[in-house]
XYZ file of N, CA, C and O in Angstrom:
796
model
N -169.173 -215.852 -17.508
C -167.724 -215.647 -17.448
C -167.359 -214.323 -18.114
O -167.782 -213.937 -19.204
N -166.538 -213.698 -17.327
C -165.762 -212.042 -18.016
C -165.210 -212.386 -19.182
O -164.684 -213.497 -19.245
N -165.208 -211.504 -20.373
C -164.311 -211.706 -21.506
C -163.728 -210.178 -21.693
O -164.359 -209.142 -21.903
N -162.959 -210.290 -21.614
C -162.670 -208.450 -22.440
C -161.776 -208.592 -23.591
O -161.431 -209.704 -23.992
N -161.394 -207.508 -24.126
C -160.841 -207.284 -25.127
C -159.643 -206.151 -25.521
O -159.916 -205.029 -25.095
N -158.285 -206.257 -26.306
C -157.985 -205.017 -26.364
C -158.234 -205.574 -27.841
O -158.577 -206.671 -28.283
N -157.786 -203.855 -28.634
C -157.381 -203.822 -30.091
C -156.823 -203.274 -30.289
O -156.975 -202.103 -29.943
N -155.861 -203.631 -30.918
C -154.354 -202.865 -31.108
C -153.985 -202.655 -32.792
O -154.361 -203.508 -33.596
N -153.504 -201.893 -33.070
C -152.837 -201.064 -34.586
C -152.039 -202.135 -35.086
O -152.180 -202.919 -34.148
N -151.276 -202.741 -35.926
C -150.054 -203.040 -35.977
C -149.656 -202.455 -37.902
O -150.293 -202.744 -38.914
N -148.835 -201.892 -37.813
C -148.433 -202.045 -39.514
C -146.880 -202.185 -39.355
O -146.089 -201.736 -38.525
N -146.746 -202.955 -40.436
C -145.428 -203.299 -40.908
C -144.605 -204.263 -39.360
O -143.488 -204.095 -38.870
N -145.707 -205.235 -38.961
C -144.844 -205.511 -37.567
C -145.071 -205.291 -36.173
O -145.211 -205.984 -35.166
N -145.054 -203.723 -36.563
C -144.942 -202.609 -35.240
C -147.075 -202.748 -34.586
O -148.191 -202.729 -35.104
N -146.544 -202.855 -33.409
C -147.697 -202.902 -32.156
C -147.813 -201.502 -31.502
O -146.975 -201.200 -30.653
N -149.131 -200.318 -31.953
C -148.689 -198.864 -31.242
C -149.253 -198.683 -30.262
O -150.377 -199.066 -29.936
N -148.601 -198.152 -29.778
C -149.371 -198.146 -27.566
C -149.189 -198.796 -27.107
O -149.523 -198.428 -25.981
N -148.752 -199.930 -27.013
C -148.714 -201.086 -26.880
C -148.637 -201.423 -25.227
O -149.055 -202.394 -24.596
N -147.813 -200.016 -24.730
C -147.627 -199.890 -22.940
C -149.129 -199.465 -22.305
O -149.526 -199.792 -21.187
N -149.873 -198.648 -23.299
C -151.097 -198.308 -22.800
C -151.865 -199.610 -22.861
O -152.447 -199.979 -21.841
N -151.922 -200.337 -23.959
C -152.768 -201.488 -23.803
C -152.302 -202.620 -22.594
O -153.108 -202.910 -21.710
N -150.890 -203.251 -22.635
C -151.074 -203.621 -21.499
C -151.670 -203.096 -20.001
O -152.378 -203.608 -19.134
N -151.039 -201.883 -20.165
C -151.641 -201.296 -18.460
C -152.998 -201.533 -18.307
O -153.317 -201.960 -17.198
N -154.161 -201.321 -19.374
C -155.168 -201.268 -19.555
C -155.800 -203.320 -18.930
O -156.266 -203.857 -17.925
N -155.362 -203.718 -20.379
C -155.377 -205.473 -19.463
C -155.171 -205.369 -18.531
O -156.098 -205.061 -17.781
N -153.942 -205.545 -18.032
C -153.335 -205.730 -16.496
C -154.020 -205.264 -15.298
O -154.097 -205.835 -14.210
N -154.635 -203.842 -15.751
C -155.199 -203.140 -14.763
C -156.585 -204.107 -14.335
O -156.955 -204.520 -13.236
N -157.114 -204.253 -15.593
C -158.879 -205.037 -15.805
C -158.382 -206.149 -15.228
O -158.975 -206.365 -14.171
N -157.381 -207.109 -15.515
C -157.228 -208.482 -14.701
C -157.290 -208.042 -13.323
O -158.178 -208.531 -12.623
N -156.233 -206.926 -12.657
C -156.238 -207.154 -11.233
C -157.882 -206.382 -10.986
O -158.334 -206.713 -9.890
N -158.147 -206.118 -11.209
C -159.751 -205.431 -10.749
C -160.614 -206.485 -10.929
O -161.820 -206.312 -10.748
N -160.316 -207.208 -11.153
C -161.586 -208.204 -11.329
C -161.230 -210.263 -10.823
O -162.043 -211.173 -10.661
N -159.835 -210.260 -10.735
C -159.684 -211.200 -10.629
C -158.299 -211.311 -9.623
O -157.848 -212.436 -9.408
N -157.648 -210.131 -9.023
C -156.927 -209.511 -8.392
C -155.448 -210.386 -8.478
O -154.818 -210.880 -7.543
N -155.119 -210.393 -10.003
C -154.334 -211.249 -10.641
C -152.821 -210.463 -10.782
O -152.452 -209.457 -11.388
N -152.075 -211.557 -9.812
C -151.002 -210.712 -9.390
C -150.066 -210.651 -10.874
O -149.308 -209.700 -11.063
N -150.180 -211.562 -11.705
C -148.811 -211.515 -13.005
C -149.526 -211.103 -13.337
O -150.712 -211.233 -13.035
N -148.777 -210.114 -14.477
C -148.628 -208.913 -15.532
C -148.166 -209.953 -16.398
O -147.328 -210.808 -16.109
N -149.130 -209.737 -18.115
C -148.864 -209.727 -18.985
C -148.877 -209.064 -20.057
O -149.700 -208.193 -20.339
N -147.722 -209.528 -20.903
C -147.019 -208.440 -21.713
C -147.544 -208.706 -23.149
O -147.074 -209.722 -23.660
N -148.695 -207.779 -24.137
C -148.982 -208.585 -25.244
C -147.999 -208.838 -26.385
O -148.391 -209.499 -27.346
N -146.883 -208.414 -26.358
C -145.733 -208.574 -27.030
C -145.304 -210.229 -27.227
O -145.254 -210.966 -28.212
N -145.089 -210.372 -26.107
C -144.929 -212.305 -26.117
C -146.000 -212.991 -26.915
O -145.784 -214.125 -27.343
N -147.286 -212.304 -27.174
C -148.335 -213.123 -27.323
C -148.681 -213.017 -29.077
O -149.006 -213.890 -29.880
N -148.409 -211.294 -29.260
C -148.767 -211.036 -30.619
C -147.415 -211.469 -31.695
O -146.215 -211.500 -31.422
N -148.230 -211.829 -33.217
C -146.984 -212.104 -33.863
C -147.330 -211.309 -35.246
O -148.276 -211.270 -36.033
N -145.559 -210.460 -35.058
C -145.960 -209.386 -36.177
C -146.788 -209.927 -37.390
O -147.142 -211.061 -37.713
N -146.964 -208.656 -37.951
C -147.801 -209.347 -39.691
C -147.590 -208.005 -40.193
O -148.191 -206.934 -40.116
N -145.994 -208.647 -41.008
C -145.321 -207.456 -41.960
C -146.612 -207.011 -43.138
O -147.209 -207.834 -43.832
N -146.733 -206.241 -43.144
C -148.223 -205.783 -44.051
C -147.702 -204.318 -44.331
O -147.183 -203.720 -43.389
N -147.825 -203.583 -45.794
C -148.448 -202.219 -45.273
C -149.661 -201.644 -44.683
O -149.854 -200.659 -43.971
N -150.422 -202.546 -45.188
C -152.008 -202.391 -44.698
C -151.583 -202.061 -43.381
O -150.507 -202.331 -42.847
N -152.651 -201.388 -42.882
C -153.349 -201.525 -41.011
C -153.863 -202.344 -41.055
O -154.670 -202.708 -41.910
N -153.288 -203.168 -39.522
C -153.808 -204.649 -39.620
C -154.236 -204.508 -37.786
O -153.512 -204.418 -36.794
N -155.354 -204.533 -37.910
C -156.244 -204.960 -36.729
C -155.995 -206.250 -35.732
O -156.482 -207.353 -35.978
N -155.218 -205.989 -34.634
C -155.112 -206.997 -33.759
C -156.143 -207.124 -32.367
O -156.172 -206.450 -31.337
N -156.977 -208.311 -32.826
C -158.045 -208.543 -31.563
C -157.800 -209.367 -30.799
O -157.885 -210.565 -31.066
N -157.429 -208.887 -29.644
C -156.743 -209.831 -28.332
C -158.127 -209.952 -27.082
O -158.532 -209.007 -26.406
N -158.720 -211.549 -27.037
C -159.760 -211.444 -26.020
C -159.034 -212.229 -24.924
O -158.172 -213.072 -25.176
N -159.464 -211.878 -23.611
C -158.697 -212.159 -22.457
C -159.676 -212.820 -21.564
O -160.851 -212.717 -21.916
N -159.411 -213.512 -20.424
C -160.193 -213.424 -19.345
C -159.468 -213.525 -17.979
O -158.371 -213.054 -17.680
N -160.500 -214.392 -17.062
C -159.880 -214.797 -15.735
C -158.218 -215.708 -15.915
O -157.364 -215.462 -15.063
N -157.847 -216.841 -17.183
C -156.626 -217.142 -17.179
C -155.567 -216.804 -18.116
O -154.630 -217.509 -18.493
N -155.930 -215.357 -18.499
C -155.247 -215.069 -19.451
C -155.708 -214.914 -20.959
O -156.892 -214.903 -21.296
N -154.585 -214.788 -21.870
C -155.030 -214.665 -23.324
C -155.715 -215.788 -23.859
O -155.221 -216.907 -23.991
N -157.053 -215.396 -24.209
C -157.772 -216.240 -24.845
C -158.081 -216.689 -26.603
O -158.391 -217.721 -27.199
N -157.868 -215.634 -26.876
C -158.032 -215.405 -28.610
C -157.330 -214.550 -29.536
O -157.728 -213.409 -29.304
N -156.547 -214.537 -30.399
C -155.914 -213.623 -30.936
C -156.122 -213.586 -32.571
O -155.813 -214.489 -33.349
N -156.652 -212.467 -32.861
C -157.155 -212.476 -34.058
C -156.752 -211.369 -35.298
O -156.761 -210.155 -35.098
N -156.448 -211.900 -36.426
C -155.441 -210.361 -37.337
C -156.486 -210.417 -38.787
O -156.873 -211.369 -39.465
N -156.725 -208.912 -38.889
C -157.896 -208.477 -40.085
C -156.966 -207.131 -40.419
O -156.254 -206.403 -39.727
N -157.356 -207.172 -41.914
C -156.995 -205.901 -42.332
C -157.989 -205.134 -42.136
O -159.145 -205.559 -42.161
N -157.555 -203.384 -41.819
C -158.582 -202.791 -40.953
C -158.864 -201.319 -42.175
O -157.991 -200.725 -42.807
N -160.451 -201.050 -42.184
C -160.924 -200.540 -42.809
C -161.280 -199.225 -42.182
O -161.581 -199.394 -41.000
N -161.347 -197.995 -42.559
C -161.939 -196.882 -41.251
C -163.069 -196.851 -42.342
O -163.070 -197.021 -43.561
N -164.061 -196.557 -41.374
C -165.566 -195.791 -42.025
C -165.823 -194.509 -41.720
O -165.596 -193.815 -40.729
N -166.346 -194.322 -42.768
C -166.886 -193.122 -43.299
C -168.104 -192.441 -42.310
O -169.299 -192.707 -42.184
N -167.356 -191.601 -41.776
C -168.390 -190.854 -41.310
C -168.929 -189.310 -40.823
O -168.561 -188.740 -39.796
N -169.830 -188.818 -41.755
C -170.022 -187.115 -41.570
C -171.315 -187.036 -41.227
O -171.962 -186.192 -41.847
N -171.929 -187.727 -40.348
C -173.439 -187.285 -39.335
C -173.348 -187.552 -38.231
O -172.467 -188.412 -38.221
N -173.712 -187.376 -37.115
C -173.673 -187.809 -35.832
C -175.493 -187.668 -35.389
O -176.195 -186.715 -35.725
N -176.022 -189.007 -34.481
C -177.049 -188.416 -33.201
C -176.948 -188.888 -31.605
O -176.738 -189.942 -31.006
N -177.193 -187.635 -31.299
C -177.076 -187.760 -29.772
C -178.405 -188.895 -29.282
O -179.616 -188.943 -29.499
N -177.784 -189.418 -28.801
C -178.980 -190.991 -28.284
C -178.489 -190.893 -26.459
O -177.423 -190.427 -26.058
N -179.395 -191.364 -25.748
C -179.419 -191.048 -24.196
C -179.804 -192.069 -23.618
O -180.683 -192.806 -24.064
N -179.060 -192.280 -22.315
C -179.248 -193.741 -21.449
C -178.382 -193.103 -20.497
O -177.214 -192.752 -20.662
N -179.163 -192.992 -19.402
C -178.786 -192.542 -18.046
C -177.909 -193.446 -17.284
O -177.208 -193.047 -16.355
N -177.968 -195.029 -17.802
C -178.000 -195.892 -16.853
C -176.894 -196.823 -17.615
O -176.541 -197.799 -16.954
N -176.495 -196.725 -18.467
C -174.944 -197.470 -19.132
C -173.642 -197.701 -18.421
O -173.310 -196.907 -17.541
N -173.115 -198.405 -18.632
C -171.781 -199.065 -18.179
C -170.965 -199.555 -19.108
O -171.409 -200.452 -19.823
N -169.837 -199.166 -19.274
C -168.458 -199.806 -20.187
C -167.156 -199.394 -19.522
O -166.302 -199.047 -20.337
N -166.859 -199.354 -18.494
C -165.695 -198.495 -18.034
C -164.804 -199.636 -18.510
O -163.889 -199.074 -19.113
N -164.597 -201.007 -18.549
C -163.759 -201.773 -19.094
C -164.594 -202.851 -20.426
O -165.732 -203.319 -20.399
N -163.651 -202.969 -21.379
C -163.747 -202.869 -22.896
C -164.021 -204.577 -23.170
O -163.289 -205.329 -23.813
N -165.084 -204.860 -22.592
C -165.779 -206.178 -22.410
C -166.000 -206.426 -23.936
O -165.831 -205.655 -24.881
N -166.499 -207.940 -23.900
C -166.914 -208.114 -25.839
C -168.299 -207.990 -25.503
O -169.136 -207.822 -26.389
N -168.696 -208.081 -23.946
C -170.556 -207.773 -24.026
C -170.436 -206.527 -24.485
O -169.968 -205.748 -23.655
N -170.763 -205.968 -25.769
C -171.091 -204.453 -26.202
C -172.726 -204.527 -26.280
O -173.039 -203.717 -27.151
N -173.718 -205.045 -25.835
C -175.047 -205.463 -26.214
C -175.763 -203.772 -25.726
O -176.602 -203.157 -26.384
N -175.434 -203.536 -25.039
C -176.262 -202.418 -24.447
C -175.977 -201.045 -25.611
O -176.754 -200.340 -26.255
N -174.434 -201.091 -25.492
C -174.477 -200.124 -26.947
C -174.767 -200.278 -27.992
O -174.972 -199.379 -28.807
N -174.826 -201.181 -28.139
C -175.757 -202.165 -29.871
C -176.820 -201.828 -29.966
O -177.283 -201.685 -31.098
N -177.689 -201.546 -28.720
C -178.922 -201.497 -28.650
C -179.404 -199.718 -29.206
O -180.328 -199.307 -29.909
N -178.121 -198.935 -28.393
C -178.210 -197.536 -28.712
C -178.086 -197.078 -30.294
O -178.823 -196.343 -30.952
N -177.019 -197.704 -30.618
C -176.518 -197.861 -32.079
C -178.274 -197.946 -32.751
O -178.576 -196.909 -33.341
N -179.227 -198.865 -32.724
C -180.322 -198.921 -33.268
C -181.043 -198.009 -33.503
O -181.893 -198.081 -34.391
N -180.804 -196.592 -32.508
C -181.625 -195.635 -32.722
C -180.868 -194.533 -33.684
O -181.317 -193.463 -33.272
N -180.265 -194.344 -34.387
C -179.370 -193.939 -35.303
C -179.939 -193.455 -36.329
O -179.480 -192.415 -36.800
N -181.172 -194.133 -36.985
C -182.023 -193.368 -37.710
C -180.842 -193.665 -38.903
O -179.931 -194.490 -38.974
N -181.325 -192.558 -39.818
C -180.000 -192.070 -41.201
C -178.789 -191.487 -40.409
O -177.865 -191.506 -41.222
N -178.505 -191.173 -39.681
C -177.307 -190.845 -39.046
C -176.332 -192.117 -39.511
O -176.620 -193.190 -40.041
N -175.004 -191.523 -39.073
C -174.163 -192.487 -39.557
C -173.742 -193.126 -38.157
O -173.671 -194.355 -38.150
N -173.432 -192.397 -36.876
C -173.002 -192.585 -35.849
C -173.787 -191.978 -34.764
O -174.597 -191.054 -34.828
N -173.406 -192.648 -33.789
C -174.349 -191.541 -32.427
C -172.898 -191.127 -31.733
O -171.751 -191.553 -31.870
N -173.447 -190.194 -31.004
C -173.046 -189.913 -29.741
C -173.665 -189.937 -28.709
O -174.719 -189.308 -28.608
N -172.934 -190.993 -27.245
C -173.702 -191.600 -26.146
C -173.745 -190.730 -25.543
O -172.685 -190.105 -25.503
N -175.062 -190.082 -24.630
C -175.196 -188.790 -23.465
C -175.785 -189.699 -22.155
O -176.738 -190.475 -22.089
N -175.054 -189.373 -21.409
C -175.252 -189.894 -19.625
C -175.526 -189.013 -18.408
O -174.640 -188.549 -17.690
N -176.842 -188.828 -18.246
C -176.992 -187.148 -17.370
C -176.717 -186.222 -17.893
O -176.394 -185.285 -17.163
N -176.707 -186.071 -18.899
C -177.081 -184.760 -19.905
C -175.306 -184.428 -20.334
O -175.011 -183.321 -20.784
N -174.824 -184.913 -20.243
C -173.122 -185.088 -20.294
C -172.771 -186.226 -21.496
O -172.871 -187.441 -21.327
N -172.209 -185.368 -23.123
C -171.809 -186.313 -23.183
C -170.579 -187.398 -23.165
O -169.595 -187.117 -22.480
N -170.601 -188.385 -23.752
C -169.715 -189.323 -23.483
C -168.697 -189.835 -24.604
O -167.538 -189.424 -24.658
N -169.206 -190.719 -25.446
C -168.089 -191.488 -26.283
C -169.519 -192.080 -27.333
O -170.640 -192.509 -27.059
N -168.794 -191.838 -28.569
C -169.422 -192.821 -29.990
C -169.918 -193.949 -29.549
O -169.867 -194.201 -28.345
N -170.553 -194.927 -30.560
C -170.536 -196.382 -29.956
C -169.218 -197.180 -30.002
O -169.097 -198.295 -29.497
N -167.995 -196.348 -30.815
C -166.820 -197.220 -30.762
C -165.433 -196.006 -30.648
O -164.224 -196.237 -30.684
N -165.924 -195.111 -30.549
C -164.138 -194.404 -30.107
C -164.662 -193.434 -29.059
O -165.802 -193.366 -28.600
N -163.664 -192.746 -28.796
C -163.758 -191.447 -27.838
C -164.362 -190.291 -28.871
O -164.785 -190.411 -30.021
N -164.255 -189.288 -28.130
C -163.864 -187.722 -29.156
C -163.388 -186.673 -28.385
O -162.980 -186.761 -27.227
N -163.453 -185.671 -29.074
C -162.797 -184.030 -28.876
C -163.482 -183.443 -29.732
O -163.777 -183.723 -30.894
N -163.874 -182.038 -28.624
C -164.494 -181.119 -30.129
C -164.127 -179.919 -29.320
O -164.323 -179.705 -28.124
N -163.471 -179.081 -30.357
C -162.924 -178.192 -30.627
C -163.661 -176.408 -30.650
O -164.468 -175.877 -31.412
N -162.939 -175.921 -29.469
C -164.294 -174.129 -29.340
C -162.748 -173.261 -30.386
O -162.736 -172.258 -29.673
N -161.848 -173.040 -31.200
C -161.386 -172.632 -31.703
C -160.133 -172.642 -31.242
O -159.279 -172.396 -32.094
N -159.713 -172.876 -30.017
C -158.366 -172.377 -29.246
C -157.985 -174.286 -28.467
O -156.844 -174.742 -28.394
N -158.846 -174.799 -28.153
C -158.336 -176.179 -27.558
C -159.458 -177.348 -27.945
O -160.557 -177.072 -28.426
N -159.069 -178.493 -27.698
C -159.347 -179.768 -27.993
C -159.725 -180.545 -26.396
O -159.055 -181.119 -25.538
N -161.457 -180.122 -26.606
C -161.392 -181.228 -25.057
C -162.119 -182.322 -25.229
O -163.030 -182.462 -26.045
N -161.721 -183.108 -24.456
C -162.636 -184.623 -24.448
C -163.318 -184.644 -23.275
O -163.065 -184.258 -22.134
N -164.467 -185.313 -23.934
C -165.677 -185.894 -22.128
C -164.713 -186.281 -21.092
O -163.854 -187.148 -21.253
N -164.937 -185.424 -19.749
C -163.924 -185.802 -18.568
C -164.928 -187.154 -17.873
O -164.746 -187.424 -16.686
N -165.750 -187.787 -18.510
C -166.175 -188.724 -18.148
C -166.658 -189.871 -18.621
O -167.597 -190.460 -18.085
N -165.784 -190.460 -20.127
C -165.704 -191.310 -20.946
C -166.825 -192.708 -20.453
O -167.135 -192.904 -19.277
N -167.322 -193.583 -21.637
C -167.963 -194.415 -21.180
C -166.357 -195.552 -20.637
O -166.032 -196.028 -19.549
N -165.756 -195.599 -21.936
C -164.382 -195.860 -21.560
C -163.284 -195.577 -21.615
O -162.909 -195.507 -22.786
N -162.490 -195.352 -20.867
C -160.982 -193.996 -21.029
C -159.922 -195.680 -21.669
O -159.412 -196.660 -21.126
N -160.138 -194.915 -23.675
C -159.439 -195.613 -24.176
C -158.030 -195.560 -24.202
O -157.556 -194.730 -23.428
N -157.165 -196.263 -24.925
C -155.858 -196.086 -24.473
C -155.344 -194.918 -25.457
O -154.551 -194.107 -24.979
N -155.739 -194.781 -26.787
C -155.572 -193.143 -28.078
C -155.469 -192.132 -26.857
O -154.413 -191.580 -26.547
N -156.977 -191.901 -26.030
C -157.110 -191.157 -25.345
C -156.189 -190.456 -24.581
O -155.902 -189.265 -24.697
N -155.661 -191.403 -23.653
C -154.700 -191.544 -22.378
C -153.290 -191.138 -23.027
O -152.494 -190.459 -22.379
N -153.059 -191.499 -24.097
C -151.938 -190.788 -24.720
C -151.924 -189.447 -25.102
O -151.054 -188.604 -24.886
N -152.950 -189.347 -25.674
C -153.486 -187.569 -25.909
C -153.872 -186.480 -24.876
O -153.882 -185.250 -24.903
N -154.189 -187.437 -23.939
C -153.704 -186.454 -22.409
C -152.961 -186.446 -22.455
O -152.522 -185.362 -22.839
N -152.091 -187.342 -22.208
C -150.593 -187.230 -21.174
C -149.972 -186.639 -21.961
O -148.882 -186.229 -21.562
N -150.320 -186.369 -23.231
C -148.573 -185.308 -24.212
C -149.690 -184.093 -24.467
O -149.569 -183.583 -25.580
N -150.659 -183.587 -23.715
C -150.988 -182.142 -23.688
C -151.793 -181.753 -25.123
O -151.896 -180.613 -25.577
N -152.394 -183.116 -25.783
C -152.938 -182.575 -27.029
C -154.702 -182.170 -27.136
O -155.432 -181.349 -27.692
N -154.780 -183.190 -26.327
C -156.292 -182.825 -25.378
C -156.697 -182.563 -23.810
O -156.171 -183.146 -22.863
N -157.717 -181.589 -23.716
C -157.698 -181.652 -22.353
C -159.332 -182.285 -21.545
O -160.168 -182.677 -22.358
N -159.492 -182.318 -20.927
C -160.991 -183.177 -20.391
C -161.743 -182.204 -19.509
O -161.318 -181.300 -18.789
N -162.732 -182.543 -19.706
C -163.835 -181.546 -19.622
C -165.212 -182.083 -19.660
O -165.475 -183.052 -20.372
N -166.211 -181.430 -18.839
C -167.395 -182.039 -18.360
C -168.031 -181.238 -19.760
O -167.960 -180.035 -20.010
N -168.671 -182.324 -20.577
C -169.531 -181.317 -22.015
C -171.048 -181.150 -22.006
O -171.628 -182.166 -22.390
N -171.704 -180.310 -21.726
C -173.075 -180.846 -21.447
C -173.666 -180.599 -23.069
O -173.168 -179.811 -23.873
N -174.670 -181.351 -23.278
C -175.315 -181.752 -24.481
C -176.408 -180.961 -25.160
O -177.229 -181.390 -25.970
N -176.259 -179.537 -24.620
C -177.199 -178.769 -24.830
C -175.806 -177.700 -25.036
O -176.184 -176.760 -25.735
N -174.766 -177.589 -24.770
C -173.285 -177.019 -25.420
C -172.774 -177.652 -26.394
O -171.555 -177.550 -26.260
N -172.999 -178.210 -27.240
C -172.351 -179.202 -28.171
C -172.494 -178.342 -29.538
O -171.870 -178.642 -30.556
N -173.356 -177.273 -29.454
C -173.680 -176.375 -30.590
C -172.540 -174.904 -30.551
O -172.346 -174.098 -31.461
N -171.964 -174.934 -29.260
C -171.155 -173.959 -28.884
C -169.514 -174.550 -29.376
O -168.697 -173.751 -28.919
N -169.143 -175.142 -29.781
C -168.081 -175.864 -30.235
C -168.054 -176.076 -31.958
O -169.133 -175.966 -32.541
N -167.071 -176.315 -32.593
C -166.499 -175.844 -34.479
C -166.685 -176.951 -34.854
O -167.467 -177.100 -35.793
N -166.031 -178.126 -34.253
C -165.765 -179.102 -34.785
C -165.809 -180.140 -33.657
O -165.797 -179.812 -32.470
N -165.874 -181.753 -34.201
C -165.443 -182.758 -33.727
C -164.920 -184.026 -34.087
O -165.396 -184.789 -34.927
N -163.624 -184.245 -33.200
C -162.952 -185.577 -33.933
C -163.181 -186.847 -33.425
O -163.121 -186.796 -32.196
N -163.470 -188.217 -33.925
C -163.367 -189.217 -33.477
C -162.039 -189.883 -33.663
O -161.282 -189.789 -34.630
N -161.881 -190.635 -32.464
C -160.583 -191.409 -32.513
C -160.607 -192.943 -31.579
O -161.378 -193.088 -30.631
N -159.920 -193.705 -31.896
C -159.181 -194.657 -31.348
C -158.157 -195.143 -31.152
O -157.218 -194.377 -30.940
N -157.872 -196.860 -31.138
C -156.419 -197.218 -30.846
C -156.334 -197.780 -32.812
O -155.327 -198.301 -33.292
N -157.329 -197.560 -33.433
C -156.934 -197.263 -34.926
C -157.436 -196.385 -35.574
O -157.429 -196.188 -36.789
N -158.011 -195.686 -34.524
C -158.413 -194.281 -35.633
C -157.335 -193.450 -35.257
O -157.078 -193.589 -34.062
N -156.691 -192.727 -35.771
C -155.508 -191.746 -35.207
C -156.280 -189.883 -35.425
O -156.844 -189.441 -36.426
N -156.003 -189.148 -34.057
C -156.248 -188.126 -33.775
C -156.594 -187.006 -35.440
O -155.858 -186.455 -36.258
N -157.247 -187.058 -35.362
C -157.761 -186.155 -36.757
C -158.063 -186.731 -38.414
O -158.235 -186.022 -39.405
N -158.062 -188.424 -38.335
C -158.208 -188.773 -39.213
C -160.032 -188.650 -39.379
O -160.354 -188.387 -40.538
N -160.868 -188.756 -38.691
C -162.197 -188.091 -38.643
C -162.612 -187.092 -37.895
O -162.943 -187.165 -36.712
N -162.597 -186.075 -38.629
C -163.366 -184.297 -38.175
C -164.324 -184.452 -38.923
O -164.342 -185.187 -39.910
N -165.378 -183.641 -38.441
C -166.846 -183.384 -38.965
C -167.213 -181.877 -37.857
O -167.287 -181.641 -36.651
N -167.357 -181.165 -39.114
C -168.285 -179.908 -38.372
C -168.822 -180.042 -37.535
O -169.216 -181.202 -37.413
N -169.193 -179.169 -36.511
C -170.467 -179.456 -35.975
C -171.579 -178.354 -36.637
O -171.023 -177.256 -36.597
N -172.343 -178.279 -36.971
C -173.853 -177.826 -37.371
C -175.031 -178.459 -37.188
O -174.952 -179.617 -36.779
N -176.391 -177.886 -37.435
C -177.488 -178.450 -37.620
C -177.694 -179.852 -38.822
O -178.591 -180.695 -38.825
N -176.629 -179.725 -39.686
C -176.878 -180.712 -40.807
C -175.944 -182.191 -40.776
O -176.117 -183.248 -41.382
N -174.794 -181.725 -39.707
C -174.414 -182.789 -39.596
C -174.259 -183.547 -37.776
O -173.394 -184.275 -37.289
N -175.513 -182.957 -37.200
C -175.355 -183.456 -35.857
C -176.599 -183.044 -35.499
O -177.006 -181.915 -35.772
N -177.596 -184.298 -34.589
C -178.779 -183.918 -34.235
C -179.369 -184.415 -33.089
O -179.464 -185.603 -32.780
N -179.808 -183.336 -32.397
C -179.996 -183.438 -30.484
C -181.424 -184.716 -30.545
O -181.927 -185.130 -29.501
């Protein structure tokens, strides 16, 4: 049976993106189960006045919302990256099977994080997007393992642009940021160099 998942921000209440995440569900229901109602996670989620960032895990399937789950949310620390490779991966929708990237994650060595490469192109962390930066613009893989919803916002208001990165150019670029639907755009930069990123 399909399970997917969104995860959504909430502090003080407030649900952010919240139009991107539905579209995102909605879209995955009709693609897979060609499910004519639209649902809205607003009806479903219930604020949790917090200052904290509070992590909302919404799992879904073929009849709808299945699980709804609230954690205070921690960001990790991270200033290493390694490039790890699998020609043959799939995540275009944000399933809870993550097993295949789990598996990549293993080769990580002392690194703190990888970065996934697909035909010599790379792609996305084992858990956010990125952008890395040649001095003048901010582009992201024009071919994400999954085009998250952070992402889709950072296109559409012109803050990143997309771009095919090949993995043997990744040394030609200053910097790079990871992000999500709780990491926010520049809360992790890391150089790029020999000491903190390795082919």
């Amino acid at each position: 049976m399909y399970q997917f998942v969104e995860t959504i921000k909430m502090i003080n209440g407030c649900a952010y993106n919240i139009g991107y995440h539905n579209d995102r569900l909605n879209n995955t229901r009709h693609h897979f189960w060609q499910s004519k109602e639209d649902i809205n996670l607003l009806n479903y989620i219930t604020p949790q006045e917090s200052n904290d960032i509070i992590k909302v895990r919404v799992v879904y399937g073929e009849n709808g919302i299945e699980d709804i789950s609230y954690s205070e949310y921690s960001m990790r620390n991270i200033k290493t990256l390694k490039i790890v490779t699998d020609n043959h991966i799939e995540y275009s929708f944000k399933s809870t099977d993550r097993s295949a990237i789990n598996k990549l994650v293993e080769k990580k060595g002392l690194y703190d994080e990888i970065i996934i490469s697909k035909n010599s192109l790379i792609t996305d962390t084992s858990f956010t997007n990125i952008a890395l930066f040649d001095g003048n613009t901010w582009y992201t893989p024009k071919h994400p393992l999954l085009r998250g919803t952070k992402r889709a916002h950072l296109i559409n208001n012109n803050i990143v642009k997309e771009k095919d990165i090949h993995e043997n150019d990744i040394f030609k670029y200053k910097a790079i940021r990871l992000f999500n639907a709780m990491i926010d755009f520049g809360d992790i930069e890391i150089p790029i160099n020999k000491d903190t990123l390795s082919l």
